[in-house]
Short mmCIF file of C-alpha atoms in Angstrom, two decimals:
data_model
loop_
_atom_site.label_atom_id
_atom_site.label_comp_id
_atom_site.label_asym_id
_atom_site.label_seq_id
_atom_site.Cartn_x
_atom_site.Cartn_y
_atom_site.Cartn_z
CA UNK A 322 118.99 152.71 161.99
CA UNK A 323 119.51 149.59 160.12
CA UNK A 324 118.40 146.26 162.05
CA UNK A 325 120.76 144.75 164.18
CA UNK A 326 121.39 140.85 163.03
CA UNK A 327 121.05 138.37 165.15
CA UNK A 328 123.32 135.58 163.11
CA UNK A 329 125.91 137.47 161.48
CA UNK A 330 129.26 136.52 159.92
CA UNK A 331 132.70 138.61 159.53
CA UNK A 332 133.02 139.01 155.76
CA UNK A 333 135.61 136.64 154.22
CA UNK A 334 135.13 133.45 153.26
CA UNK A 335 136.89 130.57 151.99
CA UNK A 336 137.40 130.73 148.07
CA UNK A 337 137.00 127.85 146.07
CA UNK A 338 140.04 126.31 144.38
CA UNK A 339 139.46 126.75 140.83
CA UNK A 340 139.53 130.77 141.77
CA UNK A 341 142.90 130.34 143.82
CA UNK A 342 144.56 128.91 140.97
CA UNK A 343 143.22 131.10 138.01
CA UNK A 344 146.25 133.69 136.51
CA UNK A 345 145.46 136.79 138.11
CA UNK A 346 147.66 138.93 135.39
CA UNK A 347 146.02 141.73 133.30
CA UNK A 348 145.54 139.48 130.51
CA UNK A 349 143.05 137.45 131.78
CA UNK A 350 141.00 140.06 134.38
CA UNK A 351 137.81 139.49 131.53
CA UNK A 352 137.74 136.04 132.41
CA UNK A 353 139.19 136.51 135.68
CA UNK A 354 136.04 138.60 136.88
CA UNK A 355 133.66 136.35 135.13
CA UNK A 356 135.40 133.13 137.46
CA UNK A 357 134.58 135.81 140.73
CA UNK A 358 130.95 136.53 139.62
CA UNK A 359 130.20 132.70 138.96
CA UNK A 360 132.02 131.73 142.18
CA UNK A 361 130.30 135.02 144.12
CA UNK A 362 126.84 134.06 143.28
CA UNK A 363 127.05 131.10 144.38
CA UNK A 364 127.77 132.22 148.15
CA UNK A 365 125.03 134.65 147.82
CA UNK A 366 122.72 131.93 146.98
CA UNK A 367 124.52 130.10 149.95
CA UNK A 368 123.99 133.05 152.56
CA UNK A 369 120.84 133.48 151.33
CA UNK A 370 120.04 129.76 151.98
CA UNK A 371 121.29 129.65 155.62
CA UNK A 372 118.90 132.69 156.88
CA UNK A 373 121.64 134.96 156.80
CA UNK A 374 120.16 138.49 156.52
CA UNK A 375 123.50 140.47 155.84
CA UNK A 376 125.73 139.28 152.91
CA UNK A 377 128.96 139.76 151.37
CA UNK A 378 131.10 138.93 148.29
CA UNK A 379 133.33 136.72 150.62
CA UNK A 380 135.64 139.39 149.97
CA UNK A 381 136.48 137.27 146.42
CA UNK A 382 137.72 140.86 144.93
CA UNK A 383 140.81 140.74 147.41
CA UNK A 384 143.67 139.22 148.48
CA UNK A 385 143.71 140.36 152.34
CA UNK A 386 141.15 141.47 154.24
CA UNK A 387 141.57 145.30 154.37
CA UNK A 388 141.55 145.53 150.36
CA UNK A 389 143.35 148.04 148.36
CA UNK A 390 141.53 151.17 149.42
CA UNK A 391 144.71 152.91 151.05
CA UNK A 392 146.48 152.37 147.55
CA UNK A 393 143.88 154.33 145.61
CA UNK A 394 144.06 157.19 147.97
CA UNK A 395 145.81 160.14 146.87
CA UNK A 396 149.22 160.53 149.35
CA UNK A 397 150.13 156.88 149.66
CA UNK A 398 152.60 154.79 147.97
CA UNK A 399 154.67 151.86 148.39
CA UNK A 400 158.15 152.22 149.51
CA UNK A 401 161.34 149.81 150.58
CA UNK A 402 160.00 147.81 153.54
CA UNK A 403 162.04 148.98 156.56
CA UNK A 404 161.13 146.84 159.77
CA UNK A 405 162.79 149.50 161.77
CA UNK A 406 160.01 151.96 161.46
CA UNK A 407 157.89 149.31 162.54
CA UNK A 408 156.11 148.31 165.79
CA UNK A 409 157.75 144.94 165.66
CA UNK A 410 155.87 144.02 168.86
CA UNK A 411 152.71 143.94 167.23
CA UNK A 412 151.20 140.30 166.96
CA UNK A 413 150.69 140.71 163.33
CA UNK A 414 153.80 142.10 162.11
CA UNK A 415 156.19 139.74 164.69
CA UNK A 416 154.21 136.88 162.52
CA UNK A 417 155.44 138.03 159.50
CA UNK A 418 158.58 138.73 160.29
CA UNK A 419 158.91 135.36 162.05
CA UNK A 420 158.17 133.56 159.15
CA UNK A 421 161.08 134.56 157.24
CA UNK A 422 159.01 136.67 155.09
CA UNK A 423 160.24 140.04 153.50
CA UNK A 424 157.49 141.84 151.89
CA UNK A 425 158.45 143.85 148.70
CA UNK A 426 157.64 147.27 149.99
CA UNK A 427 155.46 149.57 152.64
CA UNK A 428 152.40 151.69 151.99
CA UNK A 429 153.35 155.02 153.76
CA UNK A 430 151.64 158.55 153.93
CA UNK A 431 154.37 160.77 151.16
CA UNK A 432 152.01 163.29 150.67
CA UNK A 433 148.79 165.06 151.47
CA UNK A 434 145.77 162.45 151.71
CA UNK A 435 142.96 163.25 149.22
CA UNK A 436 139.74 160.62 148.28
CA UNK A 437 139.81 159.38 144.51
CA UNK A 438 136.62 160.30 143.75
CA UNK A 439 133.85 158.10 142.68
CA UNK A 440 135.80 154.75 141.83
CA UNK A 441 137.62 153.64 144.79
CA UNK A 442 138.09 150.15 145.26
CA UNK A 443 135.09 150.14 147.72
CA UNK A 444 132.49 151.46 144.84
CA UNK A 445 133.94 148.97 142.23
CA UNK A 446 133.46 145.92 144.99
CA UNK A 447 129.76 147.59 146.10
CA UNK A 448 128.67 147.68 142.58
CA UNK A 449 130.01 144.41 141.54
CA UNK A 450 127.85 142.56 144.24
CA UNK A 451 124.97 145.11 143.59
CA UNK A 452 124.54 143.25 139.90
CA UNK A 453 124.95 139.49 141.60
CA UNK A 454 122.37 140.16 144.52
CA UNK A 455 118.61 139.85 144.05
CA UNK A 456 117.11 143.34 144.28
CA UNK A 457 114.75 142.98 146.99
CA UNK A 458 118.32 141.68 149.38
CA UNK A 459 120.20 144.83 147.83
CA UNK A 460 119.88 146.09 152.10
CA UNK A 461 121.42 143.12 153.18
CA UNK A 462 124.72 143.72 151.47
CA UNK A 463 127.16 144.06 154.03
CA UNK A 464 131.17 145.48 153.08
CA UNK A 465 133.89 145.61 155.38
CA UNK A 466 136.59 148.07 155.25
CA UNK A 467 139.68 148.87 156.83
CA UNK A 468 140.17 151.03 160.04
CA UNK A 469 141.38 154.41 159.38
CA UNK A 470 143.93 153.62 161.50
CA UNK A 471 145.84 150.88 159.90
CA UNK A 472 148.74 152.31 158.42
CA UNK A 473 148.96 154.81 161.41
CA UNK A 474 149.32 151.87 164.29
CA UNK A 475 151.63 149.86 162.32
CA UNK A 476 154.19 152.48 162.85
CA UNK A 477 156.06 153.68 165.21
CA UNK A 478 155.31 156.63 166.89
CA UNK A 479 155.71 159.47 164.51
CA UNK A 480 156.37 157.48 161.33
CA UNK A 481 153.14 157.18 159.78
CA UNK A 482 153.94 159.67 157.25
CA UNK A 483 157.01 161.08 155.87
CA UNK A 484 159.23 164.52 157.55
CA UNK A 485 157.48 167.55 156.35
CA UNK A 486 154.03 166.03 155.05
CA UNK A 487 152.05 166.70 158.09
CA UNK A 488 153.28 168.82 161.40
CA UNK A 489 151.66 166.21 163.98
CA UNK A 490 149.07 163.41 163.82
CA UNK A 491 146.69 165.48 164.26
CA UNK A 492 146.57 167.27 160.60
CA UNK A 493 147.30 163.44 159.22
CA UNK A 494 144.08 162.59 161.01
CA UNK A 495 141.72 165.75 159.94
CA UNK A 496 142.69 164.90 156.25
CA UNK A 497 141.69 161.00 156.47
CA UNK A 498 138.52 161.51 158.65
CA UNK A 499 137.45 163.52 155.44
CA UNK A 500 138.76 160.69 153.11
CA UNK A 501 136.28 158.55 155.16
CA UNK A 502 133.25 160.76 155.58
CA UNK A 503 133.58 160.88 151.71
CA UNK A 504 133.79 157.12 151.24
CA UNK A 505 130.91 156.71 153.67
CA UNK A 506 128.52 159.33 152.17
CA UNK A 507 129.33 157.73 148.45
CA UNK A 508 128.42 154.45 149.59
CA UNK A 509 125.57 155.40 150.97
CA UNK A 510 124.15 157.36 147.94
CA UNK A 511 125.39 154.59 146.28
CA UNK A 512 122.85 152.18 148.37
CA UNK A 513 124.85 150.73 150.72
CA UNK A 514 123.33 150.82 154.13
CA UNK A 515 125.50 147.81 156.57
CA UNK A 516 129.29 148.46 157.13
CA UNK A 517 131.71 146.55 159.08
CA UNK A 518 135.26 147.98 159.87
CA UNK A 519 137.95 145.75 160.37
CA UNK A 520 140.11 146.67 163.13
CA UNK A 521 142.56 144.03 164.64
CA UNK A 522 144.68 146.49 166.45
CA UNK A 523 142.24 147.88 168.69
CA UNK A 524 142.44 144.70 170.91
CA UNK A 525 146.45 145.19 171.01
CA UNK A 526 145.13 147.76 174.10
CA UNK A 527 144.04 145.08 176.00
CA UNK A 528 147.43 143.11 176.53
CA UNK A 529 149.43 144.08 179.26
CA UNK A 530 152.61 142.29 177.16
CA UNK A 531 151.86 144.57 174.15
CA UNK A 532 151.73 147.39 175.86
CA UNK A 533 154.68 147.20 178.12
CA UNK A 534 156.57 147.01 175.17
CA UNK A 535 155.20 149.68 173.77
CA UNK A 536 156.38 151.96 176.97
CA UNK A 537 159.87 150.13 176.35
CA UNK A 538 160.65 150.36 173.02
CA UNK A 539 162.60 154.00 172.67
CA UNK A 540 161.11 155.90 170.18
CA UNK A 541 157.00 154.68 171.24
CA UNK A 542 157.58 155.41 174.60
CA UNK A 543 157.41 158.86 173.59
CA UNK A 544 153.23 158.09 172.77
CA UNK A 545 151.60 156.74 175.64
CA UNK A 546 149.02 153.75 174.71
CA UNK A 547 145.79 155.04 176.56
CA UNK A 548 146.61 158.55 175.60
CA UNK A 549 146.27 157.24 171.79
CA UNK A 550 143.44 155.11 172.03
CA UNK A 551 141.48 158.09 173.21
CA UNK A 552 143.13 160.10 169.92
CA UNK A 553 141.46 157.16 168.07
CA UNK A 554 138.32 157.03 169.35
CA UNK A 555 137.76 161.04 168.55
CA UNK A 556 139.64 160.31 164.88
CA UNK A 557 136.77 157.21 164.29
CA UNK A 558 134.11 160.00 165.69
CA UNK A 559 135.06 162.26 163.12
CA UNK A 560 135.35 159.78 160.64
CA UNK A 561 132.00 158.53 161.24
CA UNK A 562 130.21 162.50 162.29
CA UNK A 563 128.27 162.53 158.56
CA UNK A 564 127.16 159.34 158.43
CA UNK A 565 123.55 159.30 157.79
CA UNK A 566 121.38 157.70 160.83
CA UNK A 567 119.80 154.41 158.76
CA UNK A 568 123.38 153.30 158.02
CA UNK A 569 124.32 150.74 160.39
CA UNK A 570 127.97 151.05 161.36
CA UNK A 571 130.02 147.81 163.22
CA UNK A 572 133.28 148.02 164.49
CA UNK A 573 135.19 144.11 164.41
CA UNK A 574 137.25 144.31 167.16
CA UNK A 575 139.95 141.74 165.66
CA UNK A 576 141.99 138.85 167.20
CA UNK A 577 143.13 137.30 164.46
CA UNK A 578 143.04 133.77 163.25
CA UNK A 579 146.17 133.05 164.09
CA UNK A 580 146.78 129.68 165.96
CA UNK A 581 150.09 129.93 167.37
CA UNK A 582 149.68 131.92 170.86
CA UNK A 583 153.03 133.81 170.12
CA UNK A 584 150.67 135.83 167.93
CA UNK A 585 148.03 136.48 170.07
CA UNK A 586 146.36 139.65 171.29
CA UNK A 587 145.75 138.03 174.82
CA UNK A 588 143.69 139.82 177.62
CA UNK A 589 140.36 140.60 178.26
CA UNK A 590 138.11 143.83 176.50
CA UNK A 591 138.03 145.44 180.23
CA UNK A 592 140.95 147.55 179.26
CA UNK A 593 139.00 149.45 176.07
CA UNK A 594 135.55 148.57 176.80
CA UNK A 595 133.93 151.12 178.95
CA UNK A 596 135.83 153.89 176.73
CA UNK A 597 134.77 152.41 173.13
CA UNK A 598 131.03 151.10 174.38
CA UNK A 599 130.66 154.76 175.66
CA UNK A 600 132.36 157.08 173.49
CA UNK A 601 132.21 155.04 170.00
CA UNK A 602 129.97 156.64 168.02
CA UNK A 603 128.84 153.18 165.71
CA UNK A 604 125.67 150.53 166.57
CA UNK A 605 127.12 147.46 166.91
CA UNK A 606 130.56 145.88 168.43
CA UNK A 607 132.27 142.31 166.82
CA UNK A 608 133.77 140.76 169.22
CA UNK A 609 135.73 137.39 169.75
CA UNK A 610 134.87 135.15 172.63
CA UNK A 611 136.42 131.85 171.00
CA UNK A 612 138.81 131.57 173.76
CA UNK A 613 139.48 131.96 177.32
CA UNK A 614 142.03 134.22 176.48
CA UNK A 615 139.91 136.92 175.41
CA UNK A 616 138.46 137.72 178.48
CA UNK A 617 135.23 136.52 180.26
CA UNK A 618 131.93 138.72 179.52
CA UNK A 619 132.09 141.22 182.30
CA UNK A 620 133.66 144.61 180.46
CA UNK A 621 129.39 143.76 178.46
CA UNK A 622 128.03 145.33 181.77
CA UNK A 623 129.13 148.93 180.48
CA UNK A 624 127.37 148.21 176.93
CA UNK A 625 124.35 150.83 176.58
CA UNK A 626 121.14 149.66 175.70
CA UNK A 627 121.26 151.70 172.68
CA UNK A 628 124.07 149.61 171.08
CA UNK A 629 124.61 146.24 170.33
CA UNK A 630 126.90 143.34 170.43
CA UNK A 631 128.08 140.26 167.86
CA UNK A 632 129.18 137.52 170.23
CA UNK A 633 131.97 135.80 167.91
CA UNK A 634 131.91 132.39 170.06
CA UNK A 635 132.30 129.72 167.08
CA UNK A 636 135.65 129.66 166.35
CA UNK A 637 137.05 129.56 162.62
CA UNK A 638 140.54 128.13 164.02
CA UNK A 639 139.06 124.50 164.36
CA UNK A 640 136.97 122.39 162.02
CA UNK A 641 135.12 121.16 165.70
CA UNK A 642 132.01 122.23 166.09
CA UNK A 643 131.10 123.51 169.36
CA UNK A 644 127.91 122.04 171.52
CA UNK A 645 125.05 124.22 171.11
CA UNK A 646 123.47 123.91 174.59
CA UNK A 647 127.35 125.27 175.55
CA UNK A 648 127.01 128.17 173.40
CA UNK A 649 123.61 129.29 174.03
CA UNK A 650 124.68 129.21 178.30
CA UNK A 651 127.47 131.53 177.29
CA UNK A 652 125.09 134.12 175.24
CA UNK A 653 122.80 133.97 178.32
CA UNK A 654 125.36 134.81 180.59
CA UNK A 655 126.50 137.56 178.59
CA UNK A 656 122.89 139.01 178.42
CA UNK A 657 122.64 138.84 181.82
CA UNK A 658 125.51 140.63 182.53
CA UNK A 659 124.58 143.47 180.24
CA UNK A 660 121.26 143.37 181.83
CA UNK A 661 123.31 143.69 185.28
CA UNK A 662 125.11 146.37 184.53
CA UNK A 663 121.61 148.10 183.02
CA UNK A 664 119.39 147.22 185.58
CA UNK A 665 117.10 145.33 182.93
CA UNK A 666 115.82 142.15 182.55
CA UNK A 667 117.89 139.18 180.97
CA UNK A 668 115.01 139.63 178.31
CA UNK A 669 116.27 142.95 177.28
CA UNK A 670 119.82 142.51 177.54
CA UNK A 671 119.61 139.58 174.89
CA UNK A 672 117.83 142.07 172.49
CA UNK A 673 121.37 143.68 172.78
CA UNK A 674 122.94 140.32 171.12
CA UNK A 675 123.83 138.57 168.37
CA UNK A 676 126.22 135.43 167.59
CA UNK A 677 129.04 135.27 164.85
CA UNK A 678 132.16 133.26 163.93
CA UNK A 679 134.76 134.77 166.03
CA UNK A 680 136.87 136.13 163.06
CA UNK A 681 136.22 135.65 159.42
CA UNK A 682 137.65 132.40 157.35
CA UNK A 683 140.11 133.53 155.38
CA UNK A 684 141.75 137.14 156.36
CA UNK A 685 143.69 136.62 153.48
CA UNK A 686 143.13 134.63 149.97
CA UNK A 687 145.26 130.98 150.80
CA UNK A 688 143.76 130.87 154.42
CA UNK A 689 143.26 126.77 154.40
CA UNK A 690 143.00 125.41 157.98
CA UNK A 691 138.95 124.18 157.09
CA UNK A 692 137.58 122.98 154.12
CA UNK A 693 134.93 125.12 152.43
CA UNK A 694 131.75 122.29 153.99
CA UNK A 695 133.31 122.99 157.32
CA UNK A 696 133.28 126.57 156.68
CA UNK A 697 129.77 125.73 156.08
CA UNK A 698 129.13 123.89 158.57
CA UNK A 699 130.21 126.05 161.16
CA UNK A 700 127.87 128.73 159.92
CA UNK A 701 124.93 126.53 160.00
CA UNK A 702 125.74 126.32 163.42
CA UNK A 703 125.46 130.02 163.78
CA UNK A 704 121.89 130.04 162.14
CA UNK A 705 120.62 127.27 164.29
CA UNK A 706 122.48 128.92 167.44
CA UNK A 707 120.70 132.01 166.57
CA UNK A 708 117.14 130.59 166.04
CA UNK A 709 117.30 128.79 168.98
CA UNK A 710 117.88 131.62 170.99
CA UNK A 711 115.64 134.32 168.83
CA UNK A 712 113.29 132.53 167.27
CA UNK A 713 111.82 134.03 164.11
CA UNK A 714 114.03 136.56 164.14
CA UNK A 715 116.54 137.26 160.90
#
């Protein structure tokens, strides 16, 4: 297995402005992708500089964080946005419709889901970065996908796909576990060898608020929450049964960066932790400890001593930068509940750890609430964190 990290970041990063405002229309993708390879180098070359020992493209290639690899599958395609088939309770979708904002149109399952092939949207990123990365750091590339579940949560209960496409979830499931164990087996031949998936909906089964309405609402009700969290949790197993055992596989448990509490996933990770730390089949767990509201450290006693957790206690909502001597109490009281609930030494339980940002820094392309030094800076603070804690160690 791949080397677990011990400062880490989530992916995204902050782009610069001269790549914000460049035309993205089909005329000028040649220079376009010449602006992203000048501007992704650089935070390479940045990474590289601050000790970090996995990288990414800052997901430059994208305008949100889960990409466009749904929209090269065969089976999906946009249609009229409909709230009503929506789980309007959901932090992230009660943000957008809050906001007054009416997207275009849907991505929804219309037919049978089949991989592209060779060139998904994935490849294309992976082989970009390949050409910008020294050779000898080619291992440390790190890309971040989407949960399979993404488009499956958002809806309600049995509108994921359209009447007549698939009998139950459980066919839609079987073909998109294959999708993925294609995608993952391609990468890997490819060279890939870190992935992180992105999956902000998994902490939705830790609020009580979420899912009462859930049992409320009159067609979800039908579904009950812990019922499909356990459906999930054999769908990412199948997903993930043919991936090869030196590919390291992390699951970002997702908050959010939102700043407005309305739109918060609040409660702690005791409600999904002893089921995904046990039954999960990946190596290493993202998780946000930024706030009080996620929960104190205690669900970390049921982590095995075979996997691994990212502690994401810098925050990328604030430009503050928290007190070291702060953050390196909290990682030691996280290792020593793990070793607690392992009957190890603090010792050991800290070789369980790492530290991260809580979230990424920009989930999608106009994130702006820090500048790009205090981006930095905040990930400097990571590094030093880190080495102060495991010294020596990458």
């Amino acid at each position: 297995m791949t080397a677990l990290v011990r400062a880490e970041h989530l992916g995204s990063l902050l782009r610069p402005r001269e790549l914000l405002e460049y035309p993205n229309v089909a005329s000028e993708q040649t220079k376009r992708q010449q602006l992203e390879d000048d501007e992704i180098t650089k935070v390479i070359e940045k990474q590289l500089d601050l000790g970090f020992a996995s990288i990414t493209d800052g997901e430059y290639r994208r305008s949100l964080f889960w990409g466009s690899f749904f929209e090269g599958l065969e089976g999906f395609d946009q249609v009229p946005f409909d709230e009503k088939v929506l789980r309007t309770y959901f932090p992230s979708i009660k943000a957008l419709l809050e906001s007054g904002y009416r997207p275009g149109g849907s991505l929804l399952c219309t037919g049978k889901i089949k991989h592209p092939g060779t060139n998904s949207s994935h490849r294309r990123e992976f082989e970009a970065l390949k050409r910008l990365v020294p050779t000898e750091d080619i291992p440390k590339i790190k890309l971040t996908i989407p949960a399979p579940s993404w488009y499956h949560m958002r809806f309600k209960h049995g509108q994921a796909y359209l009447p007549g496409v698939y009998p139950s979830d459980k066919e839609y499931f079987a073909d998109l576990a294959v999708v993925y164990q294609t995608e993952l087996r391609d990468l890997y031949d490819a060279g890939l060898r870190r992935v992180q998936i992105d999956d902000p909906q998994l902490s939705y089964f830790c609020s009580d608020e979420i899912t009462e309405s859930w049992r409320n609402d009159p067609i979800d009700k039908a579904q009950d929450p812990d019922e499909l969290l356990d459906g999930y949790i054999q769908w990412y197993n199948q997903c993930l049964s043919q991936v090869p055992p030196d590919m390291h596989i992390g699951i970002h448990i997702c908050r959010g960066n939102f700043t407005d509490g309305r739109y918060w996933s609040s409660g702690g990770y005791d409600q999904i932790a002893s089921k995904l730390f046990k039954y999960l089949n990946v190596n290493t767990y993202y998780l946000e400890y930024d706030s009080p509201r996620a929960g104190g450290f205690e669900p970390l006693g049921d982590l095995p001593l075979d996997k691994n957790a990212i502690l994401g206690v810098v925050t990328t909502k604030s430009a503050e930068l928290e007190a070291i001597e702060e953050l390196r109490e909290r990682v030691l009281g996280a290792a020593t509940v793990i070793a607690k609930g392992n009957n190890v030494s603090v010792e050991e339980g800290l070789q369980r750890l790492g530290v991260s940002p809580q979230c990424g820094f920009a989930s999608h392309c106009r994130e702006d609430r820090l500048t790009r030094e205090e981006m930095w800076a905040k990930l400097q603070l990571v590094r030093t964190l880190a080495d102060s804690i495991w010294p020596g160690e990458a």
